[in-house]
Short mmCIF file of C-alpha atoms and ligand atoms in Angstrom, two decimals:
data_model
loop_
_atom_site.label_atom_id
_atom_site.label_comp_id
_atom_site.label_asym_id
_atom_site.label_seq_id
_atom_site.Cartn_x
_atom_site.Cartn_y
_atom_site.Cartn_z
CA MET A 2 -18.07 13.50 -19.63
CA ARG A 3 -18.18 10.80 -16.87
CA VAL A 4 -17.72 12.01 -13.39
CA PHE A 5 -16.59 10.26 -10.14
CA ASN A 6 -19.73 9.15 -8.56
CA PHE A 7 -19.58 8.57 -4.81
CA SER A 8 -23.39 7.98 -4.51
CA PRO A 9 -24.54 5.48 -1.99
CA GLY A 10 -26.91 3.54 -4.12
CA PRO A 11 -27.92 3.42 -6.92
CA ALA A 12 -24.21 3.78 -7.22
CA ALA A 13 -21.41 3.85 -9.85
CA LEU A 14 -21.07 0.93 -12.13
CA PRO A 15 -17.86 -0.02 -13.89
CA LEU A 16 -17.29 1.78 -17.16
CA GLU A 17 -16.23 -1.48 -18.74
CA VAL A 18 -19.60 -3.13 -17.86
CA LEU A 19 -21.59 -0.10 -19.08
CA GLU A 20 -19.74 -0.17 -22.37
CA GLN A 21 -20.39 -3.80 -22.68
CA VAL A 22 -24.11 -3.16 -22.09
CA GLN A 23 -24.00 -0.50 -24.65
CA GLY A 24 -22.39 -2.57 -27.26
CA GLU A 25 -24.88 -5.44 -26.78
CA LEU A 26 -27.95 -3.24 -26.38
CA LEU A 27 -29.54 -3.26 -29.83
CA ASP A 28 -28.61 -6.88 -30.79
CA TRP A 29 -28.04 -9.18 -27.81
CA GLN A 30 -26.48 -12.45 -28.76
CA HIS A 31 -27.48 -12.06 -32.36
CA SER A 32 -31.16 -12.16 -31.46
CA GLY A 33 -31.85 -8.89 -33.20
CA MET A 34 -33.24 -7.69 -29.93
CA SER A 35 -32.04 -6.21 -26.64
CA VAL A 36 -31.95 -8.45 -23.65
CA MET A 37 -34.86 -6.39 -22.16
CA GLU A 38 -37.08 -7.62 -25.08
CA VAL A 39 -36.60 -11.37 -24.91
CA SER A 40 -38.72 -13.87 -22.94
CA HIS A 41 -37.55 -14.69 -19.39
CA ARG A 42 -38.82 -18.22 -20.35
CA GLY A 43 -36.51 -18.60 -23.42
CA LYS A 44 -33.36 -20.58 -23.33
CA ALA A 45 -31.25 -17.64 -23.83
CA PHE A 46 -32.33 -15.72 -20.66
CA GLU A 47 -32.43 -18.93 -18.75
CA GLN A 48 -28.90 -19.32 -19.53
CA VAL A 49 -28.24 -15.74 -18.20
CA ALA A 50 -29.87 -16.46 -15.00
CA ALA A 51 -28.15 -19.76 -14.41
CA GLN A 52 -24.81 -18.25 -15.26
CA ALA A 53 -25.25 -15.28 -12.94
CA GLU A 54 -26.07 -17.73 -10.13
CA ALA A 55 -23.04 -19.92 -10.90
CA ASP A 56 -20.70 -16.89 -10.93
CA LEU A 57 -22.03 -15.51 -7.77
CA ARG A 58 -21.66 -18.97 -6.14
CA GLU A 59 -18.00 -19.12 -7.35
CA LEU A 60 -17.15 -15.60 -6.18
CA LEU A 61 -18.61 -16.05 -2.68
CA THR A 62 -17.73 -19.89 -2.41
CA ILE A 63 -21.33 -20.63 -1.46
CA PRO A 64 -21.71 -24.07 -0.21
CA ALA A 65 -23.95 -26.55 -1.94
CA ASN A 66 -26.58 -26.57 0.92
CA TYR A 67 -27.47 -22.87 0.18
CA LYS A 68 -29.89 -21.57 -2.34
CA VAL A 69 -29.41 -18.31 -4.16
CA LEU A 70 -32.60 -16.49 -4.91
CA PHE A 71 -33.19 -13.37 -7.14
CA LEU A 72 -36.00 -11.43 -5.91
CA GLN A 73 -37.83 -7.95 -6.35
CA GLY A 74 -38.72 -5.60 -3.67
CA GLY A 75 -35.20 -4.53 -2.77
CA ALA A 76 -33.58 -5.12 0.66
CA SER A 77 -36.51 -3.50 2.40
CA ALA A 78 -38.89 -6.28 1.44
CA GLN A 79 -36.55 -8.76 3.12
CA PHE A 80 -37.10 -6.89 6.39
CA SER A 81 -40.59 -8.46 6.23
CA LEU A 82 -39.88 -11.57 4.21
CA VAL A 83 -37.26 -12.90 6.53
CA PRO A 84 -39.65 -13.18 9.63
CA MET A 85 -42.51 -14.26 7.32
CA ASN A 86 -40.43 -17.13 5.80
CA LEU A 87 -38.56 -18.22 8.86
CA THR A 88 -40.85 -17.89 11.86
CA ALA A 89 -44.25 -18.72 13.25
CA PRO A 90 -46.26 -15.91 14.85
CA GLY A 91 -45.03 -14.92 18.34
CA SER A 92 -41.56 -16.36 17.84
CA LEU A 93 -38.62 -14.80 19.58
CA VAL A 94 -36.02 -13.30 17.38
CA ASP A 95 -32.90 -11.35 18.06
CA TYR A 96 -31.77 -8.12 16.47
CA VAL A 97 -28.57 -6.03 16.75
CA ASP A 98 -29.35 -2.35 16.44
CA THR A 99 -26.45 -0.45 14.80
CA GLY A 100 -28.21 2.36 13.22
CA HIS A 101 -30.79 3.37 10.58
CA TRP A 102 -31.04 0.10 8.62
CA SER A 103 -31.06 -2.15 11.56
CA GLN A 104 -33.87 0.03 12.93
CA LYS A 105 -35.77 -0.29 9.62
CA ALA A 106 -35.36 -4.07 9.89
CA ILE A 107 -36.65 -4.19 13.50
CA ALA A 108 -39.70 -1.96 12.76
CA GLU A 109 -40.88 -4.59 10.15
CA ALA A 110 -39.92 -7.59 12.39
CA VAL A 111 -41.94 -6.52 15.24
CA ARG A 112 -45.07 -6.74 13.18
CA TYR A 113 -44.40 -10.51 12.96
CA CYS A 114 -42.29 -11.60 15.97
CA ASN A 115 -41.27 -10.92 19.46
CA VAL A 116 -38.17 -8.79 18.91
CA HIS A 117 -35.35 -8.84 21.48
CA VAL A 118 -32.59 -6.32 20.84
CA ALA A 119 -29.38 -8.20 21.52
CA GLY A 120 -27.14 -5.26 21.53
CA ASP A 121 -26.91 -1.75 20.22
CA ALA A 122 -24.08 0.62 19.20
CA GLY A 123 -25.06 2.99 22.17
CA GLY A 124 -25.43 6.72 21.80
CA ASN A 125 -25.05 8.23 18.47
CA TYR A 126 -24.17 5.03 16.58
CA THR A 127 -20.50 5.83 16.09
CA ARG A 128 -19.28 2.20 16.78
CA VAL A 129 -20.39 -1.30 16.52
CA PRO A 130 -20.85 -3.21 19.78
CA PRO A 131 -18.05 -5.85 20.52
CA GLN A 132 -19.08 -9.48 20.76
CA SER A 133 -18.79 -9.20 24.57
CA GLU A 134 -21.72 -6.75 24.65
CA LEU A 135 -24.11 -8.84 22.58
CA LYS A 136 -26.75 -10.69 24.55
CA PHE A 137 -28.40 -13.29 22.37
CA SER A 138 -31.62 -15.11 23.69
CA ASP A 139 -31.86 -18.85 24.24
CA GLY A 140 -34.30 -20.28 21.74
CA ALA A 141 -34.28 -17.40 19.29
CA ALA A 142 -35.50 -18.47 15.83
CA TYR A 143 -32.68 -16.32 14.43
CA ALA A 144 -30.32 -13.40 15.08
CA HIS A 145 -30.19 -10.42 12.63
CA TYR A 146 -27.61 -7.78 12.05
CA THR A 147 -26.47 -5.12 9.52
CA PRO A 148 -22.73 -5.75 8.94
CA ASN A 149 -22.29 -2.31 7.36
CA GLU A 150 -24.57 0.65 8.12
CA THR A 151 -24.55 2.60 4.90
CA ILE A 152 -25.72 5.90 6.49
CA SER A 153 -23.48 6.40 9.40
CA GLY A 154 -20.58 4.37 7.93
CA VAL A 155 -20.17 1.75 10.66
CA GLU A 156 -19.03 -1.69 9.90
CA PHE A 157 -18.50 -4.83 11.91
CA GLY A 158 -15.03 -6.03 11.80
CA TYR A 159 -16.25 -9.52 12.92
CA ILE A 160 -18.98 -12.04 12.51
CA PRO A 161 -21.08 -12.20 15.63
CA GLN A 162 -21.37 -15.65 17.35
CA THR A 163 -24.89 -16.14 18.13
CA GLY A 164 -24.67 -19.25 20.48
CA GLY A 165 -26.90 -21.34 18.31
CA ALA A 166 -29.50 -19.21 16.42
CA PRO A 167 -29.03 -18.86 12.63
CA LEU A 168 -27.34 -15.62 11.72
CA ILE A 169 -29.01 -13.33 9.33
CA ALA A 170 -27.18 -10.50 7.68
CA ASP A 171 -28.38 -7.49 5.66
CA MET A 172 -25.38 -7.22 3.46
CA SER A 173 -26.83 -4.64 1.15
CA SER A 174 -23.78 -2.33 1.31
CA SER A 175 -20.96 -4.70 1.92
CA ILE A 176 -21.70 -7.90 -0.11
CA LEU A 177 -18.94 -8.80 -2.59
CA SER A 178 -16.62 -6.13 -1.04
CA ARG A 179 -14.37 -8.82 0.30
CA PRO A 180 -14.33 -12.70 0.88
CA ILE A 181 -16.78 -13.86 3.58
CA ASP A 182 -17.40 -17.36 5.06
CA VAL A 183 -21.02 -17.90 3.85
CA ALA A 184 -21.25 -21.10 6.13
CA ARG A 185 -21.22 -18.70 9.17
CA PHE A 186 -24.64 -17.42 8.07
CA GLY A 187 -28.15 -18.91 7.90
CA LEU A 188 -29.28 -16.36 5.49
CA ILE A 189 -27.67 -13.31 3.68
CA TYR A 190 -29.60 -10.76 1.80
CA ALA A 191 -28.67 -7.60 -0.24
CA GLY A 192 -30.29 -5.03 -2.55
CA ALA A 193 -28.43 -4.89 -5.71
CA GLN A 194 -27.84 -1.19 -6.27
CA LYS A 195 -24.49 -0.93 -4.65
CA ASN A 196 -22.03 -4.02 -5.41
CA ILE A 197 -24.27 -6.22 -7.47
CA GLY A 198 -25.68 -3.98 -10.23
CA PRO A 199 -28.74 -1.82 -10.99
CA SER A 200 -31.69 -1.44 -8.67
CA GLY A 201 -34.68 -3.68 -8.98
CA LEU A 202 -33.24 -6.83 -7.68
CA ALA A 203 -32.32 -8.40 -4.30
CA VAL A 204 -30.22 -11.47 -3.73
CA VAL A 205 -31.00 -13.87 -0.94
CA ILE A 206 -28.49 -16.67 -0.01
CA VAL A 207 -30.35 -19.02 2.33
CA ARG A 208 -29.28 -22.34 3.94
CA GLU A 209 -31.61 -25.06 2.81
CA ASP A 210 -32.74 -26.39 6.35
CA LEU A 211 -34.32 -22.72 6.88
CA MET A 212 -36.63 -22.99 4.02
CA GLY A 213 -40.18 -24.50 4.00
CA ARG A 214 -41.10 -22.73 7.08
CA ALA A 215 -42.96 -19.85 5.44
CA ARG A 216 -46.26 -18.68 7.06
CA PRO A 217 -49.32 -19.62 4.89
CA GLU A 218 -50.09 -15.96 4.20
CA THR A 219 -46.59 -15.40 2.54
CA PRO A 220 -47.03 -14.31 -0.98
CA LEU A 221 -45.99 -17.12 -3.42
CA VAL A 222 -43.55 -14.90 -5.23
CA PHE A 223 -41.83 -14.19 -1.80
CA ASN A 224 -41.98 -17.77 -0.46
CA TYR A 225 -38.38 -18.74 -0.50
CA GLN A 226 -39.07 -22.38 -1.09
CA SER A 227 -41.39 -21.74 -4.02
CA VAL A 228 -38.96 -19.24 -5.49
CA ALA A 229 -36.02 -21.61 -5.10
CA GLU A 230 -38.02 -24.58 -6.57
CA ASN A 231 -38.76 -22.32 -9.77
CA HIS A 232 -35.14 -20.93 -10.00
CA SER A 233 -36.34 -17.39 -9.19
CA LEU A 234 -38.47 -17.51 -12.30
CA LEU A 235 -41.97 -17.88 -10.69
CA ASN A 236 -42.98 -14.68 -12.48
CA THR A 237 -41.44 -12.20 -14.74
CA PRO A 238 -38.25 -11.11 -13.02
CA PRO A 239 -36.26 -7.74 -13.62
CA THR A 240 -34.54 -9.30 -16.55
CA PHE A 241 -32.30 -6.32 -17.45
CA ALA A 242 -31.07 -5.87 -13.65
CA TRP A 243 -30.41 -9.65 -13.60
CA TYR A 244 -28.49 -9.62 -16.83
CA MET A 245 -26.46 -6.67 -15.63
CA ALA A 246 -25.73 -8.43 -12.27
CA GLY A 247 -24.36 -11.28 -14.21
CA LEU A 248 -21.99 -8.91 -16.16
CA MET A 249 -20.94 -7.47 -12.84
CA PHE A 250 -20.05 -10.92 -11.46
CA LYS A 251 -18.02 -11.61 -14.68
CA TRP A 252 -16.22 -8.27 -14.15
CA LEU A 253 -15.45 -9.20 -10.53
CA LYS A 254 -14.02 -12.55 -11.67
CA ARG A 255 -11.88 -10.85 -14.29
CA ALA A 256 -10.54 -8.48 -11.74
CA GLY A 257 -9.37 -11.48 -9.67
CA GLY A 258 -12.25 -12.24 -7.33
CA LEU A 259 -13.01 -11.08 -3.78
CA ALA A 260 -9.51 -11.37 -2.35
CA VAL A 261 -8.15 -8.89 -4.87
CA ILE A 262 -11.12 -6.56 -4.67
CA GLY A 263 -11.17 -6.78 -0.81
CA GLU A 264 -7.56 -5.71 -0.84
CA ARG A 265 -8.19 -2.90 -3.26
CA ASN A 266 -11.24 -1.78 -1.16
CA ARG A 267 -9.05 -1.80 2.10
CA ILE A 268 -6.42 0.46 0.37
CA LYS A 269 -8.98 2.80 -0.98
CA ALA A 270 -10.65 3.21 2.56
CA GLN A 271 -7.38 3.35 4.42
CA THR A 272 -6.07 6.11 2.09
CA LEU A 273 -9.26 8.26 2.55
CA TYR A 274 -9.40 8.02 6.30
CA ALA A 275 -5.78 8.67 6.62
CA ALA A 276 -6.29 11.93 4.54
CA ILE A 277 -9.25 12.77 6.81
CA ASP A 278 -7.37 12.13 9.97
CA ALA A 279 -4.40 14.25 8.88
CA SER A 280 -6.56 17.27 8.11
CA GLN A 281 -7.61 20.19 10.19
CA LEU A 282 -10.88 20.78 8.32
CA TYR A 283 -12.28 17.36 8.14
CA LYS A 284 -13.38 14.79 10.77
CA ASN A 285 -14.72 11.14 10.87
CA SER A 286 -16.49 10.39 14.14
CA ILE A 287 -16.57 6.59 13.90
CA ALA A 288 -14.47 4.39 16.23
CA ARG A 289 -11.49 3.22 14.27
CA ASP A 290 -12.27 -0.48 14.54
CA SER A 291 -15.86 0.17 13.32
CA ARG A 292 -15.01 2.36 10.35
CA SER A 293 -16.84 1.32 7.04
CA CYS A 294 -14.74 0.18 4.10
CA MET A 295 -17.52 1.16 1.79
CA ASN A 296 -19.24 4.39 3.08
CA VAL A 297 -16.80 6.94 4.44
CA THR A 298 -18.40 9.67 6.38
CA PHE A 299 -16.93 12.96 7.36
CA ASN A 300 -17.85 16.29 8.49
CA LEU A 301 -16.47 19.69 7.93
CA LYS A 302 -15.46 21.41 11.19
CA LYS A 303 -16.86 24.61 9.76
CA PRO A 304 -20.42 23.38 8.86
CA GLY A 305 -21.04 26.74 7.10
CA LEU A 306 -18.81 25.53 4.35
CA ASP A 307 -20.83 22.45 3.46
CA ALA A 308 -22.77 23.87 0.53
CA GLU A 309 -19.58 25.44 -0.89
CA PHE A 310 -17.73 22.19 -0.58
CA LEU A 311 -20.41 20.29 -2.47
CA THR A 312 -20.70 22.90 -5.21
CA GLN A 313 -17.02 22.99 -5.80
CA ALA A 314 -16.64 19.22 -5.63
CA GLY A 315 -19.35 18.96 -8.26
CA GLN A 316 -17.47 21.46 -10.46
CA ALA A 317 -14.38 19.21 -10.02
CA GLY A 318 -16.26 16.27 -11.34
CA LEU A 319 -16.83 14.65 -7.90
CA GLN A 320 -20.65 13.83 -7.40
CA GLY A 321 -22.83 12.12 -4.75
CA LEU A 322 -20.85 13.36 -1.61
CA LYS A 323 -23.75 14.87 0.27
CA GLY A 324 -24.40 12.85 3.58
CA HIS A 325 -27.70 11.10 4.01
CA ARG A 326 -30.35 13.73 5.12
CA ILE A 327 -30.63 12.41 8.62
CA ALA A 328 -26.88 12.36 9.14
CA GLY A 329 -25.77 15.63 7.42
CA GLY A 330 -22.11 16.18 6.60
CA MET A 331 -20.46 14.18 3.80
CA ARG A 332 -20.31 10.59 2.64
CA ALA A 333 -18.12 9.12 0.08
CA SER A 334 -19.37 5.62 -0.99
CA ILE A 335 -16.43 3.86 -2.43
CA TYR A 336 -17.88 0.45 -3.61
CA ASN A 337 -16.14 -1.96 -5.79
CA ALA A 338 -16.77 0.05 -8.99
CA ILE A 339 -14.95 3.12 -7.61
CA PRO A 340 -11.15 3.06 -8.53
CA LEU A 341 -8.42 4.20 -6.34
CA ALA A 342 -8.01 7.08 -8.81
CA ALA A 343 -11.39 8.43 -7.77
CA VAL A 344 -10.39 8.36 -4.15
CA GLU A 345 -7.15 10.12 -4.98
CA ALA A 346 -9.04 12.90 -6.99
CA LEU A 347 -11.33 13.20 -3.89
CA ILE A 348 -8.30 13.70 -1.59
CA GLU A 349 -6.72 16.16 -3.89
CA PHE A 350 -9.95 18.28 -3.98
CA MET A 351 -10.32 18.07 -0.16
CA ARG A 352 -6.74 19.25 0.33
CA SER A 353 -7.13 22.13 -2.05
CA PHE A 354 -10.38 23.13 -0.61
CA GLU A 355 -8.84 23.06 2.82
CA SER A 356 -5.94 25.22 1.86
CA ARG A 357 -8.28 27.70 0.54
CA HIS A 358 -10.29 27.76 3.79
CA ALA A 359 -7.63 27.53 6.34
C1 PLP B 22 -27.87 -1.68 4.70
C2 PLP B 22 -29.11 -1.39 3.79
N1 PLP B 22 -30.15 -2.13 4.09
C3 PLP B 22 -31.35 -1.89 3.33
C4 PLP B 22 -31.31 -0.86 2.47
C5 PLP B 22 -32.77 -0.56 1.69
O1 PLP B 22 -32.48 -1.09 0.31
P1 PLP B 22 -33.65 -1.07 -0.72
O2 PLP B 22 -33.76 0.28 -1.10
O3 PLP B 22 -33.20 -2.05 -1.77
O4 PLP B 22 -34.86 -1.62 0.03
C6 PLP B 22 -30.40 -0.09 2.12
C7 PLP B 22 -30.39 1.06 1.16
O5 PLP B 22 -29.48 1.75 1.04
C8 PLP B 22 -29.13 -0.28 2.93
O6 PLP B 22 -27.98 0.44 2.66
#
């Protein structure tokens, strides 16, 4: 029996996509093989790769002067690869610190660059800083931020204006959750295992004028220019993850694209936050204008009940609700594949749990 899976990543995938994969597994495109067993150099896989890129371009309306790269190493590799590919040693770069993942990105960047923290969320990271609090440097090679902090559940409701430096975004937990204006960014990267597909893949969308600056020591397979020139097929890619990402893009297109998905996500998040706000037992600590649409965090006002809450949620078919170990409490990750029915089932369980522990 399938459960409602609120895991933060690897995360739930749409049943429709999983069933398609299952149906195609043993004999993909009449090849007598699974997609995992065919050459990445063959025409059939090249077609998968090209179609996935075309569909992603269409979904995000990616302008022609941007390259789309499919890489390994997850989003964490990009924490190093962004400075390696975009800067010379000692360059000044700006980072906005809004929590765990921005700090991870900063910790890598300081190994390559002179990092200036252009703003932070202050205190315990329960809000994102408004534009007026951001202090970007003159002459920074780029400015980096994390539009959605997956662990605390804070999300920017706006795209920062940097005053000139190309804007770099770690969109791991928010990409494809709603339409975005790609032209506002110099580079966007995302690990796949939330809204793109299975883990093992990272997508980089990079403006062409930012390429060709890689430091000489950058590994060839991580050199954006070389990867782009080779259509991300410099070496053997994670073919299965790429194929599944392609199926996910098709699923999103069938669902009506990002405007439709974005509205669906907004309703899901609003419904869950409203239920939390209306309760006596649950509390969300994030400033209202900074609440994440993808990762809804909440605490039980009686923390002694955490374990019981999780056990009983599991028994009710609701999995993956335990908050990150550094944050504690609960977190419901409600990425694209989570239907409103899952959110409603969670709310019903939360209400019934509360009534039993009033
Ligand atoms: C915002 C954000 N950035 C980076 C990462 C790290 O991703 P990966 O495990 O693909 O390196 C995560 C993982 O959850 C994330 O949520």
